Coordinates of C-alpha atoms and ligand atoms in Angstrom, one line a residue:
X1 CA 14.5 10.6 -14.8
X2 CA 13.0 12.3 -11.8
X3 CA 10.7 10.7 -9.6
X4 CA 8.6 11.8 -7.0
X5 CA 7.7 8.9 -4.4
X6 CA 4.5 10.3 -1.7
X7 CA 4.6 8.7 1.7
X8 CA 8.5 7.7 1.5
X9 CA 8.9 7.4 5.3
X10 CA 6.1 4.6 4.7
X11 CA 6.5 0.8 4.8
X12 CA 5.8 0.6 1.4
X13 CA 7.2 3.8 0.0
X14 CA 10.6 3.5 2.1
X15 CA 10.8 -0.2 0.1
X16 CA 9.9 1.6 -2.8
X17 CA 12.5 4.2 -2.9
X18 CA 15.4 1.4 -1.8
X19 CA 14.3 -0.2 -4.3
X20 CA 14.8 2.2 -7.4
X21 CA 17.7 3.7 -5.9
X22 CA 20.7 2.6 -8.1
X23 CA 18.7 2.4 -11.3
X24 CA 19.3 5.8 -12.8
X25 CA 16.4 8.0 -11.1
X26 CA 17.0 10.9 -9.0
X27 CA 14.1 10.3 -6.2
X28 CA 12.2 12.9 -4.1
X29 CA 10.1 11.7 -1.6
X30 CA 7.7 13.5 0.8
X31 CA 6.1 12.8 3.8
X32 CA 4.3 14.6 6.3
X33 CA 5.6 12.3 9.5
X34 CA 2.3 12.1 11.1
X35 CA 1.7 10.0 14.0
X36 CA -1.1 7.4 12.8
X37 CA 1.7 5.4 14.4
X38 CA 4.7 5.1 16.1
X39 CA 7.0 8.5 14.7
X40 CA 9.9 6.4 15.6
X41 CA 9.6 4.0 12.8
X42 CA 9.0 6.5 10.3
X43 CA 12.1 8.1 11.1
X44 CA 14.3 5.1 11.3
X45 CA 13.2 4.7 7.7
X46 CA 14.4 7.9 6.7
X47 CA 17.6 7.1 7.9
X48 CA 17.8 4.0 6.2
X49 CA 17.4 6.1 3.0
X50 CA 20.3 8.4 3.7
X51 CA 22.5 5.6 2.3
X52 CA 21.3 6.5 -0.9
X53 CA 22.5 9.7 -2.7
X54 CA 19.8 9.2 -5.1
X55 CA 16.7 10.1 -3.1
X56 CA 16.1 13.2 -0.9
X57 CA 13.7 13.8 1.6
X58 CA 11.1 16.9 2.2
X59 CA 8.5 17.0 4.7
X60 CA 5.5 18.2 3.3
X61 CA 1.6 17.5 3.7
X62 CA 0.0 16.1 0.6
X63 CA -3.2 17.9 1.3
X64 CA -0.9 21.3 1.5
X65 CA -2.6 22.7 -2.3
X66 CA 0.0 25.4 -2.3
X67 CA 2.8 23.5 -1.1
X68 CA 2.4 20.6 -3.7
X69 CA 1.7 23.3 -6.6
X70 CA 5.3 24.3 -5.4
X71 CA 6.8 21.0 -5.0
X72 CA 6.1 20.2 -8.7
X73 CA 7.4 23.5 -9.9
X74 CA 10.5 23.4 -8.3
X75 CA 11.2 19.5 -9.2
X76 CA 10.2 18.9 -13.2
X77 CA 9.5 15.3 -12.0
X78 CA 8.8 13.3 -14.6
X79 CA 6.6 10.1 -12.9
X80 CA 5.1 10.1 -10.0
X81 CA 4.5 6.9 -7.7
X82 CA 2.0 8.1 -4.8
X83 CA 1.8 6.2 -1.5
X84 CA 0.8 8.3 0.8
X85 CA -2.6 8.1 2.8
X86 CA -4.0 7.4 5.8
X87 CA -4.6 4.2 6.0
X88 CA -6.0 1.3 8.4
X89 CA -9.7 0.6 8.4
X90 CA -10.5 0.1 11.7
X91 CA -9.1 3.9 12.1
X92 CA -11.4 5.3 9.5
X93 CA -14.2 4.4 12.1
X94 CA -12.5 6.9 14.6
X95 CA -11.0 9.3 12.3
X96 CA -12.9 9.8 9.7
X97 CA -11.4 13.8 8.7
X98 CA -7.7 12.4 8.2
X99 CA -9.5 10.2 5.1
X100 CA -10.9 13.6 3.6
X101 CA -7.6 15.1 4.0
X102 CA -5.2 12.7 3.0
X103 CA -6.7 10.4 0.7
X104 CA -9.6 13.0 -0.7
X105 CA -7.7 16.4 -1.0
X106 CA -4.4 15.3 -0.8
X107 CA -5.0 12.4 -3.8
X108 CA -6.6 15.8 -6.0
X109 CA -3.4 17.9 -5.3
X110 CA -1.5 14.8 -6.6
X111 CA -3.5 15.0 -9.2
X112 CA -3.3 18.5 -10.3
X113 CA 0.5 18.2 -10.2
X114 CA 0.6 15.3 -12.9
X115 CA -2.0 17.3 -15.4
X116 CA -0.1 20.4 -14.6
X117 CA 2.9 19.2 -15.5
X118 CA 2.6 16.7 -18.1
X119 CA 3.9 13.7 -16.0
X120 CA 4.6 10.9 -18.1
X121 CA 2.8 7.8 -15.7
X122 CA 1.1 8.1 -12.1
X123 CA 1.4 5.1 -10.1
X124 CA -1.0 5.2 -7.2
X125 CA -2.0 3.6 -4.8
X126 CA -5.3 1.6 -4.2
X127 CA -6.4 -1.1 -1.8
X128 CA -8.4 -5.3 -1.7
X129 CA -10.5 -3.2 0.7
X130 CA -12.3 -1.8 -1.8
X131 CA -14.3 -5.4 -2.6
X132 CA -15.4 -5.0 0.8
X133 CA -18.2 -8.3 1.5
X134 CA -17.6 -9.6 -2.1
X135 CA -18.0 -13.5 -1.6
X136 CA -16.9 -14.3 -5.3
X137 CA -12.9 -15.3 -5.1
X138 CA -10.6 -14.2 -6.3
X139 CA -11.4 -10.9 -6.4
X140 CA -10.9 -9.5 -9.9
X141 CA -10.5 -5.9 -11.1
X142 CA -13.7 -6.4 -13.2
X143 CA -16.3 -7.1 -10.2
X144 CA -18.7 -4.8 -9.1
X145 CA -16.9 -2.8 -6.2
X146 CA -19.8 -0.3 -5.2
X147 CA -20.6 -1.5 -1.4
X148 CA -17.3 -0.5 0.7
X149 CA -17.6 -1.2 4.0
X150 CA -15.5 1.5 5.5
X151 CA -15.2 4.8 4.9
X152 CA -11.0 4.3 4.1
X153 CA -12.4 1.8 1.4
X154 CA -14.6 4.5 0.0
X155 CA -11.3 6.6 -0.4
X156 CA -9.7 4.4 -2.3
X157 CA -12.6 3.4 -4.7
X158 CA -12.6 7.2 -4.9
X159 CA -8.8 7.7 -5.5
X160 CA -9.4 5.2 -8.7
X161 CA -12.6 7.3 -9.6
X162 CA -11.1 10.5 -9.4
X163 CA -7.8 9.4 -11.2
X164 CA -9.8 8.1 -13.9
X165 CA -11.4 11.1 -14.8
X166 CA -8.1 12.9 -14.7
X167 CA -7.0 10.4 -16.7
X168 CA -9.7 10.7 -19.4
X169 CA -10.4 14.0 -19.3
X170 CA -6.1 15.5 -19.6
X171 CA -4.6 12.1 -20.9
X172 CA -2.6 11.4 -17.9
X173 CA -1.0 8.1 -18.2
X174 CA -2.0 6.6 -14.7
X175 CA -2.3 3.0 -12.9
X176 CA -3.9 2.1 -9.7
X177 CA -2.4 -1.0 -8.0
X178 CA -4.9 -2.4 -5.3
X179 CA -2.9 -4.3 -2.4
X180 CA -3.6 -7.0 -0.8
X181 CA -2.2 -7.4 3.1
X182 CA 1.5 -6.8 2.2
X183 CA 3.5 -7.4 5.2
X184 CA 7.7 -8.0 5.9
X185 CA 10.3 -6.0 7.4
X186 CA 9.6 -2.5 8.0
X187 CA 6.3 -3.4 8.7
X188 CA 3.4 -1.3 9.7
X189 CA 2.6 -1.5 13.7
X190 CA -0.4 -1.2 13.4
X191 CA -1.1 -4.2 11.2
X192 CA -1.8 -7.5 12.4
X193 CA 1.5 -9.4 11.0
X194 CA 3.5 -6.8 13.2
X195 CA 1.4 -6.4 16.6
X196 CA 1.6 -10.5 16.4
X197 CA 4.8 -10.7 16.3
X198 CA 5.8 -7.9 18.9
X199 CA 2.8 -9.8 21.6
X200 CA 3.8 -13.2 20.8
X201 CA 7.7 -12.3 21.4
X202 CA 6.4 -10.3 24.6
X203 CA 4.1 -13.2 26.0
X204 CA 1.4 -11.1 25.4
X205 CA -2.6 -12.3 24.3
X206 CA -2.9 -11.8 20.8
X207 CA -6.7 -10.4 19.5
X208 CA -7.9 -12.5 16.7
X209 CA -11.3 -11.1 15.5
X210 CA -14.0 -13.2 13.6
X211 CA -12.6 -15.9 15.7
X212 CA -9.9 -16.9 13.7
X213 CA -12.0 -17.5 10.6
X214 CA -10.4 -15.1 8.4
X215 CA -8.4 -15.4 4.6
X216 CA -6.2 -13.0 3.8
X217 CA -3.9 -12.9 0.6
X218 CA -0.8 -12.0 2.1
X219 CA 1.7 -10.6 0.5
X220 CA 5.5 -10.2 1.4
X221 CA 6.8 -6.5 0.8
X222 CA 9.5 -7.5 -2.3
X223 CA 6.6 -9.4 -4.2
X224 CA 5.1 -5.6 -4.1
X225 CA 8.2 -3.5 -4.9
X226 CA 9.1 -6.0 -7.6
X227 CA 5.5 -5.0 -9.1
X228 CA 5.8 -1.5 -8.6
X229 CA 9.0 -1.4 -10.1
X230 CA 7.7 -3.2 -13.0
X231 CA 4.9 -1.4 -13.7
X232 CA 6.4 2.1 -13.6
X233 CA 7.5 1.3 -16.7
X234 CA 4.5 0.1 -18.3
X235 CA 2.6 3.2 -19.6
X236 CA -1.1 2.8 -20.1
X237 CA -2.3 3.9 -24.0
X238 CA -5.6 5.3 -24.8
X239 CA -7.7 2.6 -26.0
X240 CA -5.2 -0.2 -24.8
X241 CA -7.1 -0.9 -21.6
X242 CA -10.6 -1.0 -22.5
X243 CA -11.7 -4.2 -19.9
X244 CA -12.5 -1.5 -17.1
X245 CA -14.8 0.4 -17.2
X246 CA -16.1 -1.4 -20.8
X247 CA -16.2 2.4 -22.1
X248 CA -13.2 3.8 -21.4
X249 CA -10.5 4.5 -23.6
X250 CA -8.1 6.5 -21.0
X251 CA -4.7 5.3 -20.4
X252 CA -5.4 3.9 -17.2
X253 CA -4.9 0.7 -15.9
X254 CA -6.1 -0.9 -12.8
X255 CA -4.4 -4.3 -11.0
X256 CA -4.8 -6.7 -8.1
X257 CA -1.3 -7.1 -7.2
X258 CA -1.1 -9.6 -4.2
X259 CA -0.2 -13.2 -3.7
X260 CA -2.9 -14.9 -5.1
X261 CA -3.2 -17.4 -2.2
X262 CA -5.1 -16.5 0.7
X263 CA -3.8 -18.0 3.7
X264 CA -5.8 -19.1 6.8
X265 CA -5.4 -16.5 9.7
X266 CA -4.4 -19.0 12.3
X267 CA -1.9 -20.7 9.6
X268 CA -0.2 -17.5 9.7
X269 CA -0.4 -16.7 13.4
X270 CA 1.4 -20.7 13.3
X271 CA 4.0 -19.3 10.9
X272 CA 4.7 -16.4 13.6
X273 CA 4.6 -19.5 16.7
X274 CA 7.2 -21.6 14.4
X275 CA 10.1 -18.5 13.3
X276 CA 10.0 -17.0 17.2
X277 CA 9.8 -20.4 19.0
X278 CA 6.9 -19.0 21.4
X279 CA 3.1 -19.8 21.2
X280 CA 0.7 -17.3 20.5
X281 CA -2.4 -17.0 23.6
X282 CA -5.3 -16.1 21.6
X283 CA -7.9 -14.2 22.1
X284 CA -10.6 -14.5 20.0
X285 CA -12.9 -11.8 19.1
X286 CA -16.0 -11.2 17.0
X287 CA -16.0 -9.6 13.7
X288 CA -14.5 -5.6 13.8
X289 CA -17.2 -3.5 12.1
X290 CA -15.3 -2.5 8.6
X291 CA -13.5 -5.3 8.4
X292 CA -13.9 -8.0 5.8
X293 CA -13.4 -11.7 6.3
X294 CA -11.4 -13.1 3.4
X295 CA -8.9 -11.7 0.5
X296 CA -8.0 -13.3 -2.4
X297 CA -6.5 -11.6 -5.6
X298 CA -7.1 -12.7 -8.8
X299 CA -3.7 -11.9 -10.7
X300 CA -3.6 -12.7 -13.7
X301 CA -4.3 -8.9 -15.4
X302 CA -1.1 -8.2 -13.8
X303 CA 0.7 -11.6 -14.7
X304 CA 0.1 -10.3 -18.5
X305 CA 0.6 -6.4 -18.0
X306 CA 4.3 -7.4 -16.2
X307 CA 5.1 -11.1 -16.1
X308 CA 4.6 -10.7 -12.5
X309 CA 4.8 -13.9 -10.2
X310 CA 5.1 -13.7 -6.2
X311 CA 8.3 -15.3 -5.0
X312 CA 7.9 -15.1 -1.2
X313 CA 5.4 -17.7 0.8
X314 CA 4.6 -17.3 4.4
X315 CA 6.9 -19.4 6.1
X316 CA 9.9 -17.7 4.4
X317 CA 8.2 -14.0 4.7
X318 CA 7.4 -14.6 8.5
X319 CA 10.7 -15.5 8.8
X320 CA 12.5 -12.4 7.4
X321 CA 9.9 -10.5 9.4
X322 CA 10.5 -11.9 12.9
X323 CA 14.3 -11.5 12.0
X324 CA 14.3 -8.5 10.8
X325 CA 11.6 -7.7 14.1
X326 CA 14.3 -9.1 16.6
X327 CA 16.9 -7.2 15.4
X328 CA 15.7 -3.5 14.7
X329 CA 13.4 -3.7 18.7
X330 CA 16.5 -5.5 20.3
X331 CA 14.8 -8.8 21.0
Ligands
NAD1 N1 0.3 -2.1 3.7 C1 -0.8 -2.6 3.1 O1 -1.1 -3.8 3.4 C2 -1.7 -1.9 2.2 C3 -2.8 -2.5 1.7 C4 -3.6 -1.8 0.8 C5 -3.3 -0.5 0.4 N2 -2.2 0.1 1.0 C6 -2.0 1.5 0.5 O2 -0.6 1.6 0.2 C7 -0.1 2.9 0.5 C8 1.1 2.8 1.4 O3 0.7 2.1 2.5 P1 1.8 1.7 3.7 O4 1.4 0.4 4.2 O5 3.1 2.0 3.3 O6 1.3 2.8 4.8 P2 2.1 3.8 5.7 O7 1.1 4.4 6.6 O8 3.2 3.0 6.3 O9 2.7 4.8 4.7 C9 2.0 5.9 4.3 C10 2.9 7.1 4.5 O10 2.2 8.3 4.0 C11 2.4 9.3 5.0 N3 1.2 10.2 4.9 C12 -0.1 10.0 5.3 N4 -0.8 11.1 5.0 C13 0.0 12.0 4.5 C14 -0.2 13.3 4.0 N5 -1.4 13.9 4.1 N6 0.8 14.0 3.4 C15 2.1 13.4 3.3 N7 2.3 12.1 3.8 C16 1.3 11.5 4.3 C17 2.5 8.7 6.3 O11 3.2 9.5 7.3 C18 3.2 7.4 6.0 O12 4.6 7.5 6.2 C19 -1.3 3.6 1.1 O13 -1.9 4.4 0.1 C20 -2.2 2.5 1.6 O14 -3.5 2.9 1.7 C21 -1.4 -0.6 1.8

């Protein structure tokens, strides 16, 4: 079975891909390498790939119409798992073209591709950001999501809008998976767990925004591979999953998959102090404009759909994270 994995060189689609690899798919991942953050990284993970004769690599640009109209002609793929997007929130407030050209176009050429050619189940990804100030926790796939707060939740909502019509309208089996603050080895710089780690092991003032008063459902990288793995194999049905929208009789499916324990900010900031053996020197900030204050997935749609049940806590997931931190930056 052929597989195409967007944003491979990704935190999450480099897991991905290492993952599968070993299980009978032949895996083409693409990426377009862009330097949102440190190039480096990306790269490193593309090397870690090249252990595996199972997935190959091609650079290409999702929002590249002609180019992915190519890649699906050429390949015959038969699912599709897509990663890739510009994310961060705070970014979106900066940049807000690279949204409307990664997650916009580039989720519509994905898109084409599967209806094109009859792929058997899209995977995509979607984000927690899209509750946005919901105060009701945990957050369920069934609450009103029409307020995002930045434009990169927009996107997403938008990514589950558009993939639903696709969905109804050509029968494309497709689920959207909305992550909740996955973090681990690999990690994303520019993500809290990861600049922590790298100020606290450097001395460094950490920012903490809101003052600390933050809840975020954290959720350790293999918790969200397991998932993904899981689910690829789950196809929605027409008519199976009618809870969202009420109406709809698509094969679609739509999940929280994160934790499904938010964790105090400063208890994982403590976590961080505890696996490196310094102490962090905050410095507490207000509130960032997009940003939300607490995250709490409700899980249970995904419990049922995949028998799905987070193994890694904090203390152990910090733990492989500062490791795996120390030893790939030579600390
Ligand atoms: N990491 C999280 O906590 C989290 C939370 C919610 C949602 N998500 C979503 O999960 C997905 C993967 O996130 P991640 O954490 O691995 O992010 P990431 O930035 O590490 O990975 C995304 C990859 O996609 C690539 N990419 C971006 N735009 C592209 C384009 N136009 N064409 C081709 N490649 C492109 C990037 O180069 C990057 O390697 C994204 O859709 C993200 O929005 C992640």
């Amino acid at each position: 079975m052929k597989i195409l994995i967007t944003g491979v060189a990704g935190f999450i689609g480099h897991a991905v891909a290492s993952r599968l690899s070993g299980h009978g798919y032949e895996i083409i991942g693409i990426d377009n390498l862009n330097d949102y953050y440190d190039v480096a990284l990306k790269y490193a993970r593309l090397e870690d790939l090249e252990k595996y004769s199972d997935v190959n690599f091609e650079r290409l640009d999702i929002s590249d119409r002609h180019g992915m109209e190519s890649l699906f002609i050429k390949h015959g793929f038969n699912r599709v798992i897509h990663l890739a997007a510009q994310a961060g929130v705070r970014y979106s407030i900066e940049n807000p073209h690279a949204y409307a050209d990664s997650n916009l176009v580039g989720h519509l050429n994905v898109l084409e591709g599967c209806r094109r050619h009859a792929i058997e189940h899209l995977v995509f990804a979607s984000s927690s950001s899209v509750y946005g100030m919901n105060e009701q926790v945990p957050f369920k796939t069934t609450d009103a999501v029409d307020h995002p707060v930045s434009l990169y939740a927009a996107t997403k909502k938008a990514n589950e809008l558009m993939s639903h019509s696709y969905s109804h309208l050509y029968r494309l089996p497709a689920t959207g998976l909305r992550f909740f603050t996955v973090y681990g080895p690999w990690g994303r710089p520019d993500m809290a767990p990861i600049k922590f780690t790298r100020s606290i092991l450097e001395g460094r003032p950490i920012q903490v925004f809101n003052n600390g008063e933050m809840f975020r459902d954290f959720t350790y990288i293999d918790d969200i591979v397991e998932g993904i793995a899981n689910i690829l194999n789950i196809i929605p049905k027409e008519g199976e999953h009618s809870k969202f929208p009420d109406t709809s009789t698509a094969p679609w499916a739509l999940y929280n998959i994160g934790h499904g324990t938010p964790v105090a900010l400063m208890d994982f900031i403590h976590a961080i102090e505890q696996a490196t053996g310094f102490k962090a020197k905050c410095d507490f900030q207000p509130m960032q404009p997009g940003d939300v204050p607490q995250t709490w997935a409700d899980t249970n749609a995904f419990f049922e759909a995949t028998g799905y049940l987070p193994k890694v806590d904090v203390i152990e997931g910090v733990n492989n994270l500062v490791n795996w931190y120390r030893k790939f930056y030579k600390y």
